[in-house]
CSV table of N, CA and C in Angstrom, one decimal:
chain,number,residue,atom,x,y,z
E,1,TRP,N,-254.8,-48.4,-145.2
E,1,TRP,CA,-254.4,-49.1,-146.4
E,1,TRP,C,-253.1,-49.8,-146.2
E,2,SER,N,-252.2,-49.2,-145.6
E,2,SER,CA,-250.9,-49.8,-145.4
E,2,SER,C,-250.9,-51.0,-144.6
E,3,ILE,N,-251.8,-51.0,-143.6
E,3,ILE,CA,-251.9,-52.3,-142.8
E,3,ILE,C,-252.6,-53.4,-143.6
E,4,ILE,N,-253.6,-53.1,-144.4
E,4,ILE,CA,-254.2,-54.1,-145.2
E,4,ILE,C,-253.2,-54.7,-146.2
E,5,VAL,N,-252.4,-53.8,-146.9
E,5,VAL,CA,-251.4,-54.3,-147.8
E,5,VAL,C,-250.4,-55.2,-147.1
E,6,ALA,N,-250.0,-54.8,-145.9
E,6,ALA,CA,-249.0,-55.5,-145.1
E,6,ALA,C,-249.6,-56.9,-144.8
E,7,ILE,N,-250.8,-57.0,-144.4
E,7,ILE,CA,-251.5,-58.3,-144.1
E,7,ILE,C,-251.6,-59.1,-145.3
E,8,ILE,N,-252.0,-58.6,-146.4
E,8,ILE,CA,-252.0,-59.3,-147.7
E,8,ILE,C,-250.7,-59.8,-148.1
E,9,GLY,N,-249.7,-59.0,-147.9
E,9,GLY,CA,-248.3,-59.4,-148.3
E,9,GLY,C,-247.8,-60.5,-147.4
E,10,PHE,N,-248.1,-60.4,-146.1
E,10,PHE,CA,-247.7,-61.5,-145.2
E,10,PHE,C,-248.4,-62.8,-145.6
E,11,ILE,N,-249.6,-62.8,-145.9
E,11,ILE,CA,-250.3,-64.0,-146.3
E,11,ILE,C,-249.7,-64.6,-147.5
E,12,PHE,N,-249.5,-63.7,-148.5
E,12,PHE,CA,-248.9,-64.1,-149.8
E,12,PHE,C,-247.5,-64.7,-149.5
E,13,LEU,N,-246.6,-64.1,-148.8
E,13,LEU,CA,-245.3,-64.6,-148.6
E,13,LEU,C,-245.3,-65.9,-147.7
E,14,LYS,N,-246.2,-66.0,-146.8
E,14,LYS,CA,-246.3,-67.2,-146.0
E,14,LYS,C,-246.7,-68.4,-146.8
E,15,SER,N,-247.6,-68.1,-147.8
E,15,SER,CA,-248.1,-69.2,-148.6
E,15,SER,C,-247.3,-69.6,-149.8
E,16,SER,N,-246.2,-68.8,-150.1
E,16,SER,CA,-245.3,-69.1,-151.2
E,16,SER,C,-243.9,-69.3,-150.6
E,17,SER,N,-243.0,-69.7,-151.5
E,17,SER,CA,-241.6,-69.9,-151.1
E,17,SER,C,-240.7,-68.9,-151.7
E,18,VAL,N,-241.2,-67.7,-151.9
E,18,VAL,CA,-240.5,-66.6,-152.5
E,18,VAL,C,-239.3,-66.1,-151.6
E,19,ILE,N,-239.6,-66.1,-150.3
E,19,ILE,CA,-238.6,-65.6,-149.3
E,19,ILE,C,-238.5,-66.6,-148.2
E,20,GLN,N,-237.3,-66.7,-147.6
E,20,GLN,CA,-237.2,-67.6,-146.5
E,20,GLN,C,-238.1,-67.3,-145.4
E,21,THR,N,-238.7,-68.3,-144.7
E,21,THR,CA,-239.7,-68.1,-143.7
E,21,THR,C,-239.2,-67.2,-142.6
E,22,GLN,N,-238.0,-67.3,-142.2
E,22,GLN,CA,-237.5,-66.6,-141.0
E,22,GLN,C,-237.4,-65.1,-141.3
E,23,HIS,N,-237.5,-64.7,-142.5
E,23,HIS,CA,-237.4,-63.2,-142.8
E,23,HIS,C,-238.8,-62.6,-143.1
E,24,ILE,N,-239.8,-63.4,-143.2
E,24,ILE,CA,-241.1,-62.8,-143.7
E,24,ILE,C,-241.7,-61.8,-142.7
E,25,THR,N,-241.7,-62.1,-141.4
E,25,THR,CA,-242.3,-61.1,-140.5
E,25,THR,C,-241.5,-59.8,-140.5
E,26,SER,N,-240.2,-59.9,-140.5
E,26,SER,CA,-239.3,-58.7,-140.6
E,26,SER,C,-239.6,-57.9,-141.8
E,27,ILE,N,-239.7,-58.6,-142.9
E,27,ILE,CA,-239.9,-57.8,-144.2
E,27,ILE,C,-241.3,-57.1,-144.2
E,28,VAL,N,-242.3,-57.8,-143.6
E,28,VAL,CA,-243.6,-57.2,-143.6
E,28,VAL,C,-243.6,-56.0,-142.6
E,29,VAL,N,-243.0,-56.1,-141.5
E,29,VAL,CA,-242.9,-55.0,-140.5
E,29,VAL,C,-242.1,-53.8,-141.1
E,30,LEU,N,-241.0,-54.1,-141.8
E,30,LEU,CA,-240.2,-53.1,-142.4
E,30,LEU,C,-241.0,-52.4,-143.5
E,31,SER,N,-241.8,-53.1,-144.3
E,31,SER,CA,-242.6,-52.5,-145.4
E,31,SER,C,-243.7,-51.6,-144.8
E,32,LEU,N,-244.3,-52.1,-143.7
E,32,LEU,CA,-245.3,-51.3,-143.0
E,32,LEU,C,-244.7,-50.0,-142.4
E,33,LEU,N,-243.6,-50.1,-141.8
E,33,LEU,CA,-242.9,-48.9,-141.2
E,33,LEU,C,-242.6,-47.9,-142.3
E,34,TYR,N,-242.0,-48.5,-143.4
E,34,TYR,CA,-241.6,-47.6,-144.5
E,34,TYR,C,-242.8,-47.0,-145.2
E,35,SER,N,-243.9,-47.7,-145.3
E,35,SER,CA,-245.1,-47.2,-145.9
E,35,SER,C,-245.6,-46.0,-145.1
E,36,ILE,N,-245.7,-46.1,-143.8
E,36,ILE,CA,-246.1,-45.0,-142.9
E,36,ILE,C,-245.2,-43.8,-143.0
E,37,ILE,N,-243.9,-44.1,-143.0
E,37,ILE,CA,-242.9,-43.0,-143.2
E,37,ILE,C,-243.1,-42.3,-144.5
E,38,THR,N,-243.4,-43.0,-145.6
E,38,THR,CA,-243.6,-42.4,-146.9
E,38,THR,C,-244.9,-41.6,-146.9
E,39,ILE,N,-245.9,-42.0,-146.2
E,39,ILE,CA,-247.1,-41.2,-146.1
E,39,ILE,C,-246.8,-39.9,-145.3
E,40,HIS,N,-246.0,-40.0,-144.3
E,40,HIS,CA,-245.6,-38.8,-143.6
E,40,HIS,C,-244.9,-37.8,-144.5
E,41,GLN,N,-243.9,-38.4,-145.3
E,41,GLN,CA,-243.2,-37.6,-146.2
E,41,GLN,C,-244.1,-36.9,-147.2
E,42,THR,N,-245.1,-37.6,-147.7
E,42,THR,CA,-246.0,-37.1,-148.7
E,42,THR,C,-246.8,-36.0,-148.1
E,43,ILE,N,-247.2,-36.1,-146.9
E,43,ILE,CA,-247.9,-35.0,-146.2
E,43,ILE,C,-247.0,-33.8,-146.1
E,44,LEU,N,-245.8,-34.0,-145.7
E,44,LEU,CA,-244.8,-32.9,-145.6
E,44,LEU,C,-244.6,-32.2,-147.0
E,45,LEU,N,-244.5,-33.0,-148.0
E,45,LEU,CA,-244.3,-32.4,-149.3
E,45,LEU,C,-245.5,-31.7,-149.8
E,46,ALA,N,-246.7,-32.2,-149.5
E,46,ALA,CA,-248.0,-31.5,-149.8
E,46,ALA,C,-248.1,-30.1,-149.1
E,47,LYS,N,-247.5,-30.0,-148.0
E,47,LYS,CA,-247.5,-28.8,-147.2
E,47,LYS,C,-246.2,-27.9,-147.5
E,48,LYS,N,-245.5,-28.3,-148.6
E,48,LYS,CA,-244.3,-27.6,-149.0
E,48,LYS,C,-243.2,-27.5,-148.0
E,49,GLN,N,-243.1,-28.6,-147.2
E,49,GLN,CA,-242.0,-28.7,-146.2
E,49,GLN,C,-241.0,-29.7,-146.7
E,50,ILE,N,-240.4,-29.3,-147.8
E,50,ILE,CA,-239.5,-30.2,-148.6
E,50,ILE,C,-238.3,-30.6,-147.7
E,51,THR,N,-237.7,-29.6,-147.0
E,51,THR,CA,-236.5,-29.9,-146.2
E,51,THR,C,-236.8,-30.9,-145.1
E,52,SER,N,-238.0,-30.8,-144.5
E,52,SER,CA,-238.4,-31.8,-143.5
E,52,SER,C,-238.5,-33.2,-144.1
E,53,ALA,N,-239.2,-33.3,-145.3
E,53,ALA,CA,-239.3,-34.6,-145.9
E,53,ALA,C,-238.0,-35.2,-146.3
E,54,ASN,N,-237.0,-34.3,-146.7
E,54,ASN,CA,-235.7,-34.8,-147.0
E,54,ASN,C,-234.9,-35.2,-145.8
E,55,VAL,N,-235.1,-34.5,-144.7
E,55,VAL,CA,-234.5,-34.9,-143.4
E,55,VAL,C,-234.9,-36.3,-143.0
E,56,ILE,N,-236.2,-36.6,-143.2
E,56,ILE,CA,-236.7,-37.9,-142.8
E,56,ILE,C,-235.9,-39.0,-143.6
E,57,GLN,N,-235.8,-38.8,-144.9
E,57,GLN,CA,-235.2,-39.7,-145.8
E,57,GLN,C,-233.7,-39.9,-145.4
E,58,ILE,N,-233.0,-38.8,-145.2
E,58,ILE,CA,-231.6,-38.8,-144.9
E,58,ILE,C,-231.3,-39.4,-143.6
E,59,VAL,N,-232.1,-39.1,-142.6
E,59,VAL,CA,-231.9,-39.7,-141.2
E,59,VAL,C,-232.0,-41.2,-141.3
E,60,ALA,N,-233.1,-41.7,-142.0
E,60,ALA,CA,-233.3,-43.1,-142.1
E,60,ALA,C,-232.1,-43.8,-142.7
E,61,LEU,N,-231.6,-43.2,-143.8
E,61,LEU,CA,-230.4,-43.8,-144.5
E,61,LEU,C,-229.2,-43.8,-143.6
E,62,LEU,N,-228.9,-42.7,-142.9
E,62,LEU,CA,-227.7,-42.6,-142.1
E,62,LEU,C,-227.8,-43.6,-140.9
E,63,ILE,N,-229.0,-43.7,-140.3
E,63,ILE,CA,-229.1,-44.6,-139.1
E,63,ILE,C,-228.9,-46.0,-139.7
E,64,GLN,N,-229.5,-46.3,-140.8
E,64,GLN,CA,-229.4,-47.6,-141.4
E,64,GLN,C,-227.9,-48.0,-141.7
E,65,ALA,N,-227.2,-47.1,-142.3
E,65,ALA,CA,-225.8,-47.3,-142.7
E,65,ALA,C,-225.0,-47.5,-141.4
E,66,VAL,N,-225.2,-46.7,-140.4
E,66,VAL,CA,-224.4,-46.8,-139.1
E,66,VAL,C,-224.8,-48.2,-138.5
E,67,GLY,N,-226.1,-48.5,-138.5
E,67,GLY,CA,-226.5,-49.8,-137.9
E,67,GLY,C,-225.9,-51.0,-138.6
E,68,ILE,N,-225.8,-50.9,-139.9
E,68,ILE,CA,-225.1,-52.1,-140.6
E,68,ILE,C,-223.7,-52.2,-140.3
E,69,VAL,N,-223.0,-51.1,-140.2
E,69,VAL,CA,-221.6,-51.1,-139.8
E,69,VAL,C,-221.4,-51.6,-138.4
E,70,ILE,N,-222.3,-51.2,-137.5
E,70,ILE,CA,-222.2,-51.7,-136.1
E,70,ILE,C,-222.5,-53.2,-136.1
E,71,CYS,N,-223.5,-53.6,-136.8
E,71,CYS,CA,-223.8,-55.1,-136.9
E,71,CYS,C,-222.6,-55.9,-137.4
E,72,PHE,N,-222.0,-55.4,-138.5
E,72,PHE,CA,-220.8,-56.1,-139.1
E,72,PHE,C,-219.6,-56.1,-138.2
E,73,TYR,N,-219.2,-54.9,-137.7
E,73,TYR,CA,-217.9,-54.8,-137.1
E,73,TYR,C,-217.9,-55.0,-135.5
E,74,CYS,N,-219.0,-54.6,-134.9
E,74,CYS,CA,-219.1,-54.7,-133.4
E,74,CYS,C,-219.8,-56.0,-133.0
E,75,TRP,N,-220.8,-56.3,-133.6
E,75,TRP,CA,-221.6,-57.5,-133.2
E,75,TRP,C,-221.4,-58.7,-134.0
E,76,GLN,N,-220.5,-58.6,-135.0
E,76,GLN,CA,-220.2,-59.8,-135.9
E,76,GLN,C,-221.4,-60.4,-136.5
E,77,ILE,N,-222.4,-59.6,-136.9
E,77,ILE,CA,-223.6,-60.2,-137.6
E,77,ILE,C,-223.3,-60.0,-139.1
E,78,ASN,N,-223.0,-61.0,-139.8
E,78,ASN,CA,-222.6,-60.9,-141.2
E,78,ASN,C,-223.6,-61.6,-142.1
E,79,SER,N,-224.9,-61.4,-141.8
E,79,SER,CA,-226.0,-62.0,-142.6
E,79,SER,C,-227.0,-61.0,-142.9
E,80,ALA,N,-228.1,-61.4,-143.5
E,80,ALA,CA,-229.2,-60.5,-143.8
E,80,ALA,C,-229.8,-59.9,-142.5
E,81,PHE,N,-229.6,-60.5,-141.4
E,81,PHE,CA,-230.1,-59.9,-140.1
E,81,PHE,C,-229.4,-58.6,-139.8
E,82,ALA,N,-228.2,-58.3,-140.3
E,82,ALA,CA,-227.6,-57.0,-140.1
E,82,ALA,C,-228.4,-55.9,-140.7
E,83,TYR,N,-228.8,-56.2,-142.0
E,83,TYR,CA,-229.7,-55.2,-142.7
E,83,TYR,C,-231.0,-55.1,-142.0
E,84,ILE,N,-231.6,-56.2,-141.6
E,84,ILE,CA,-232.9,-56.2,-141.0
E,84,ILE,C,-232.9,-55.4,-139.7
E,85,TYR,N,-231.9,-55.7,-138.8
E,85,TYR,CA,-231.8,-55.1,-137.5
E,85,TYR,C,-231.6,-53.6,-137.7
E,86,ALA,N,-230.7,-53.2,-138.6
E,86,ALA,CA,-230.4,-51.8,-138.8
E,86,ALA,C,-231.6,-51.1,-139.4
E,87,SER,N,-232.3,-51.7,-140.2
E,87,SER,CA,-233.5,-51.1,-140.8
E,87,SER,C,-234.6,-51.0,-139.8
E,88,LEU,N,-234.8,-52.0,-139.0
E,88,LEU,CA,-235.8,-51.8,-138.0
E,88,LEU,C,-235.6,-50.7,-137.0
E,89,VAL,N,-234.3,-50.5,-136.6
E,89,VAL,CA,-234.0,-49.4,-135.7
E,89,VAL,C,-234.1,-48.1,-136.5
E,90,ALA,N,-233.6,-48.0,-137.7
E,90,ALA,CA,-233.7,-46.8,-138.5
E,90,ALA,C,-235.1,-46.4,-138.8
E,91,TYR,N,-235.9,-47.3,-139.2
E,91,TYR,CA,-237.3,-47.0,-139.6
E,91,TYR,C,-238.2,-46.7,-138.3
E,92,SER,N,-237.9,-47.3,-137.2
E,92,SER,CA,-238.6,-47.0,-136.0
E,92,SER,C,-238.3,-45.6,-135.5
E,93,PHE,N,-237.0,-45.3,-135.5
E,93,PHE,CA,-236.7,-43.9,-135.1
E,93,PHE,C,-237.2,-42.9,-136.0
E,94,THR,N,-237.1,-43.2,-137.3
E,94,THR,CA,-237.6,-42.2,-138.3
E,94,THR,C,-239.1,-42.1,-138.3
E,95,LEU,N,-239.8,-43.2,-137.9
E,95,LEU,CA,-241.3,-43.1,-137.8
E,95,LEU,C,-241.6,-42.1,-136.7
E,96,VAL,N,-241.0,-42.2,-135.5
E,96,VAL,CA,-241.2,-41.3,-134.4
E,96,VAL,C,-240.9,-39.9,-134.8
E,97,LEU,N,-239.8,-39.7,-135.5
E,97,LEU,CA,-239.4,-38.4,-135.9
E,97,LEU,C,-240.4,-37.8,-136.9
E,98,SER,N,-240.8,-38.6,-137.8
E,98,SER,CA,-241.8,-38.1,-138.8
E,98,SER,C,-243.1,-37.8,-138.2
E,99,TRP,N,-243.5,-38.6,-137.2
E,99,TRP,CA,-244.8,-38.4,-136.5
E,99,TRP,C,-244.8,-37.0,-135.8
E,100,PHE,N,-243.6,-36.6,-135.2
E,100,PHE,CA,-243.5,-35.3,-134.5
E,100,PHE,C,-243.5,-34.2,-135.6
E,101,MET,N,-243.0,-34.5,-136.8
E,101,MET,CA,-243.0,-33.5,-137.8
E,101,MET,C,-244.4,-33.2,-138.4
E,102,ILE,N,-245.2,-34.2,-138.5
E,102,ILE,CA,-246.5,-34.0,-139.1
E,102,ILE,C,-247.6,-33.7,-138.0
E,103,LYS,N,-247.3,-33.9,-136.8
E,103,LYS,CA,-248.3,-33.7,-135.7
E,103,LYS,C,-248.9,-32.3,-135.8
E,104,PRO,N,-248.1,-31.2,-136.0
E,104,PRO,CA,-248.7,-29.9,-136.1
E,104,PRO,C,-249.6,-29.7,-137.3
E,105,ILE,N,-249.3,-30.5,-138.4
E,105,ILE,CA,-250.0,-30.4,-139.6
E,105,ILE,C,-251.3,-31.1,-139.6
E,106,VAL,N,-251.3,-32.3,-139.0
E,106,VAL,CA,-252.5,-33.2,-138.9
E,106,VAL,C,-252.7,-33.5,-137.5
E,107,PRO,N,-253.3,-32.6,-136.7
E,107,PRO,CA,-253.6,-33.0,-135.3
E,107,PRO,C,-254.5,-34.2,-135.2
E,108,LEU,N,-254.2,-35.1,-134.3
E,108,LEU,CA,-254.9,-36.3,-134.2
E,108,LEU,C,-256.4,-36.1,-133.7
E,109,LYS,N,-256.5,-35.1,-132.8
E,109,LYS,CA,-257.9,-34.8,-132.3
E,109,LYS,C,-258.8,-34.3,-133.5
E,110,ASN,N,-258.3,-33.4,-134.3
E,110,ASN,CA,-259.2,-33.0,-135.4
E,110,ASN,C,-259.4,-34.1,-136.4
E,111,PHE,N,-258.4,-34.9,-136.6
E,111,PHE,CA,-258.4,-36.0,-137.6
E,111,PHE,C,-259.5,-36.9,-137.3
E,112,LEU,N,-259.6,-37.4,-136.0
E,112,LEU,CA,-260.6,-38.3,-135.6
E,112,LEU,C,-262.0,-37.7,-135.6
E,113,ASN,N,-262.1,-36.4,-135.3
E,113,ASN,CA,-263.4,-35.8,-135.3
E,113,ASN,C,-263.9,-35.5,-136.8
E,114,ASP,N,-263.0,-35.2,-137.7
E,114,ASP,CA,-263.4,-34.8,-139.0
E,114,ASP,C,-263.5,-36.0,-140.0
E,115,PHE,N,-262.9,-37.1,-139.6
E,115,PHE,CA,-262.9,-38.3,-140.6
E,115,PHE,C,-264.2,-39.0,-140.6
E,116,SER,N,-264.7,-39.3,-141.8
E,116,SER,CA,-266.0,-40.0,-142.0
E,116,SER,C,-265.8,-41.3,-142.8
E,117,PHE,N,-266.8,-42.0,-142.9
E,117,PHE,CA,-266.8,-43.2,-143.7
E,117,PHE,C,-266.6,-42.9,-145.2
E,118,SER,N,-267.1,-41.8,-145.7
E,118,SER,CA,-266.9,-41.5,-147.1
E,118,SER,C,-265.4,-41.1,-147.3
E,119,ASP,N,-264.8,-40.5,-146.3
E,119,ASP,CA,-263.4,-40.2,-146.4
E,119,ASP,C,-262.6,-41.5,-146.5
E,120,LEU,N,-263.0,-42.5,-145.7
E,120,LEU,CA,-262.4,-43.8,-145.7
E,120,LEU,C,-262.4,-44.4,-147.1
E,121,LYS,N,-263.6,-44.4,-147.7
E,121,LYS,CA,-263.8,-44.9,-149.0
E,121,LYS,C,-262.9,-44.2,-150.0
E,122,VAL,N,-262.8,-42.9,-150.0
E,122,VAL,CA,-261.9,-42.1,-150.9
E,122,VAL,C,-260.4,-42.5,-150.6
E,123,SER,N,-260.1,-42.7,-149.3
E,123,SER,CA,-258.7,-43.0,-149.0
E,123,SER,C,-258.4,-44.4,-149.6
E,124,PHE,N,-259.3,-45.4,-149.5
E,124,PHE,CA,-259.1,-46.7,-150.0
E,124,PHE,C,-259.0,-46.7,-151.5
E,125,SER,N,-259.8,-45.8,-152.2
E,125,SER,CA,-259.7,-45.8,-153.7
E,125,SER,C,-258.4,-45.2,-154.1
E,126,TYR,N,-257.9,-44.1,-153.4
E,126,TYR,CA,-256.6,-43.5,-153.8
E,126,TYR,C,-255.5,-44.5,-153.4
E,127,GLY,N,-255.6,-45.2,-152.3
E,127,GLY,CA,-254.6,-46.1,-151.8
E,127,GLY,C,-254.5,-47.3,-152.8
E,128,PHE,N,-255.6,-47.7,-153.3
E,128,PHE,CA,-255.6,-48.8,-154.3
E,128,PHE,C,-255.0,-48.4,-155.6
E,129,LEU,N,-255.3,-47.2,-156.1
E,129,LEU,CA,-254.7,-46.6,-157.3
E,129,LEU,C,-253.2,-46.4,-157.1
E,130,TYR,N,-252.8,-45.9,-155.9
E,130,TYR,CA,-251.4,-45.7,-155.7
E,130,TYR,C,-250.6,-47.0,-155.7
E,131,GLN,N,-251.3,-48.1,-155.1
E,131,GLN,CA,-250.6,-49.4,-155.1
E,131,GLN,C,-250.4,-49.9,-156.5
E,132,ILE,N,-251.4,-49.7,-157.4
E,132,ILE,CA,-251.3,-50.1,-158.7
E,132,ILE,C,-250.1,-49.4,-159.4
E,133,VAL,N,-250.0,-48.1,-159.2
E,133,VAL,CA,-248.9,-47.3,-159.8
E,133,VAL,C,-247.6,-47.8,-159.2
E,134,GLU,N,-247.5,-48.1,-157.9
E,134,GLU,CA,-246.3,-48.7,-157.4
E,134,GLU,C,-245.9,-50.0,-158.0
E,135,LEU,N,-246.9,-50.9,-158.2
E,135,LEU,CA,-246.6,-52.2,-158.8
E,135,LEU,C,-246.1,-52.0,-160.3
E,136,LEU,N,-246.8,-51.1,-161.0
E,136,LEU,CA,-246.3,-50.9,-162.4
E,136,LEU,C,-244.9,-50.3,-162.4
E,137,GLN,N,-244.6,-49.4,-161.5
E,137,GLN,CA,-243.2,-48.9,-161.4
E,137,GLN,C,-242.2,-50.0,-161.1
E,138,LEU,N,-242.6,-50.9,-160.2
E,138,LEU,CA,-241.8,-52.1,-159.8
E,138,LEU,C,-241.5,-52.9,-161.0
E,139,PHE,N,-242.6,-53.2,-161.8
E,139,PHE,CA,-242.5,-54.1,-163.0
E,139,PHE,C,-241.6,-53.4,-164.0
E,140,LYS,N,-241.7,-52.1,-164.1
E,140,LYS,CA,-240.9,-51.3,-165.1
E,140,LYS,C,-239.4,-51.4,-164.7
E,141,VAL,N,-239.1,-51.3,-163.4
E,141,VAL,CA,-237.7,-51.4,-163.0
E,141,VAL,C,-237.2,-52.8,-163.2
E,142,ARG,N,-238.0,-53.8,-162.9
E,142,ARG,CA,-237.6,-55.2,-163.1
E,142,ARG,C,-237.4,-55.5,-164.6
E,143,ASP,N,-238.3,-54.9,-165.4
E,143,ASP,CA,-238.2,-55.1,-166.9
E,143,ASP,C,-236.8,-54.5,-167.4
E,144,ASP,N,-236.5,-53.3,-166.9
E,144,ASP,CA,-235.2,-52.7,-167.3
E,144,ASP,C,-234.0,-53.6,-166.8
E,145,CYS,N,-234.1,-54.1,-165.6
E,145,CYS,CA,-233.0,-54.9,-165.1
E,145,CYS,C,-232.9,-56.2,-165.9
E,146,CYS,N,-234.0,-56.8,-166.3
E,146,CYS,CA,-233.9,-58.0,-167.1
E,146,CYS,C,-233.3,-57.7,-168.5
E,147,LYS,N,-233.7,-56.6,-169.1
E,147,LYS,CA,-233.2,-56.2,-170.4
E,147,LYS,C,-231.7,-55.9,-170.3
E,148,VAL,N,-231.2,-55.2,-169.3
E,148,VAL,CA,-229.8,-54.9,-169.2
E,148,VAL,C,-229.0,-56.2,-168.9
E,149,SER,N,-229.6,-57.1,-168.1
E,149,SER,CA,-228.9,-58.3,-167.8
E,149,SER,C,-228.8,-59.2,-169.0
E,150,LEU,N,-229.8,-59.3,-169.8
E,150,LEU,CA,-229.8,-60.1,-171.0
E,150,LEU,C,-228.9,-59.5,-172.1
E,151,GLN,N,-228.9,-58.2,-172.2
E,151,GLN,CA,-228.1,-57.6,-173.3
E,151,GLN,C,-226.7,-57.4,-173.0
E,152,GLU,N,-226.4,-57.0,-171.7
E,152,GLU,CA,-225.0,-56.6,-171.4
E,152,GLU,C,-224.4,-57.6,-170.4
E,153,GLY,N,-225.1,-58.4,-169.7
E,153,GLY,CA,-224.6,-59.3,-168.7
E,153,GLY,C,-224.7,-58.8,-167.3
E,154,SER,N,-224.5,-59.7,-166.3
E,154,SER,CA,-224.8,-59.4,-164.9
E,154,SER,C,-223.9,-58.4,-164.4
E,155,GLN,N,-222.6,-58.3,-164.9
E,155,GLN,CA,-221.7,-57.3,-164.3
E,155,GLN,C,-222.2,-55.9,-164.6
E,156,TYR,N,-222.8,-55.6,-165.7
E,156,TYR,CA,-223.4,-54.3,-166.0
E,156,TYR,C,-224.7,-54.0,-165.3
E,157,LEU,N,-225.3,-55.1,-164.9
E,157,LEU,CA,-226.6,-54.9,-164.1
E,157,LEU,C,-226.3,-54.2,-162.8
E,158,GLY,N,-225.2,-54.6,-162.1
E,158,GLY,CA,-224.8,-54.0,-160.8
E,158,GLY,C,-224.5,-52.5,-161.0
E,159,ILE,N,-223.8,-52.2,-162.1
E,159,ILE,CA,-223.5,-50.8,-162.4
E,159,ILE,C,-224.7,-50.0,-162.7
E,160,TYR,N,-225.6,-50.6,-163.5
E,160,TYR,CA,-226.9,-50.0,-163.9
E,160,TYR,C,-227.7,-49.7,-162.6
E,161,SER,N,-227.8,-50.6,-161.7
E,161,SER,CA,-228.6,-50.4,-160.5
E,161,SER,C,-228.1,-49.3,-159.6
E,162,ILE,N,-226.7,-49.2,-159.6
E,162,ILE,CA,-226.1,-48.1,-158.8
E,162,ILE,C,-226.4,-46.8,-159.4
E,163,VAL,N,-226.3,-46.7,-160.8
E,163,VAL,CA,-226.5,-45.5,-161.5
E,163,VAL,C,-228.0,-45.0,-161.3
E,164,ILE,N,-228.9,-46.0,-161.3
E,164,ILE,CA,-230.3,-45.6,-161.1
E,164,ILE,C,-230.5,-45.1,-159.7
E,165,ALA,N,-229.9,-45.8,-158.7
E,165,ALA,CA,-230.0,-45.3,-157.3
E,165,ALA,C,-229.5,-43.9,-157.2
E,166,VAL,N,-228.4,-43.6,-157.8
E,166,VAL,CA,-227.8,-42.2,-157.7
E,166,VAL,C,-228.7,-41.2,-158.4
E,167,LEU,N,-229.3,-41.6,-159.5
E,167,LEU,CA,-230.2,-40.7,-160.2
E,167,LEU,C,-231.5,-40.5,-159.4
E,168,GLU,N,-232.0,-41.5,-158.7
E,168,GLU,CA,-233.1,-41.3,-157.9
E,168,GLU,C,-232.8,-40.5,-156.7
E,169,ALA,N,-231.6,-40.5,-156.2
E,169,ALA,CA,-231.2,-39.7,-155.1
E,169,ALA,C,-231.3,-38.2,-155.4
E,170,VAL,N,-231.3,-37.8,-156.7
E,170,VAL,CA,-231.4,-36.4,-157.0
E,170,VAL,C,-232.8,-35.9,-156.6
E,171,PHE,N,-233.8,-36.8,-156.5
E,171,PHE,CA,-235.1,-36.3,-156.1
E,171,PHE,C,-235.1,-35.9,-154.6
E,172,VAL,N,-234.1,-36.4,-153.9
E,172,VAL,CA,-234.1,-36.1,-152.4
E,172,VAL,C,-233.4,-34.8,-152.2
E,173,ILE,N,-232.5,-34.4,-153.1
E,173,ILE,CA,-231.7,-33.1,-152.9
E,173,ILE,C,-232.7,-31.9,-153.0
E,174,PRO,N,-232.7,-31.0,-152.1
E,174,PRO,CA,-233.6,-29.9,-152.1
E,174,PRO,C,-233.2,-28.9,-153.2
């Protein structure tokens, strides 16, 4: 499901002028990596391994922050590419880490033997529903941002977004 959504996103972004062309491939790869990492976190949470799921999130954030600092101060990359490079490294490392964390829970041998076409159909239906929920959540956040911006001005929108990010971080704390 993640790969299909990434391909659809790539086609949509390539056919529109929403994002600069030079960033489209990076954004699609980042979203695919993040999607797979999120699936791994969900598996860990389902198996009540909350600390492991939180470690994945924190490791990604720390590597990303260090990577941005290195890009800015060591390599003099002061553009969106600093975030892109740092995120690619962080998500790639985190994907490998999360893969090793879920490997004992979902052994690949058993998965390939036990997986059927009906399971694939169920996965796609849940994936589709999950995608709709994610889009609705995105629209809700954007709606809130528009309301705050219109009512209070853009200076409060930055404060609002920081406060929301801090409140969402509470979900990560065990």
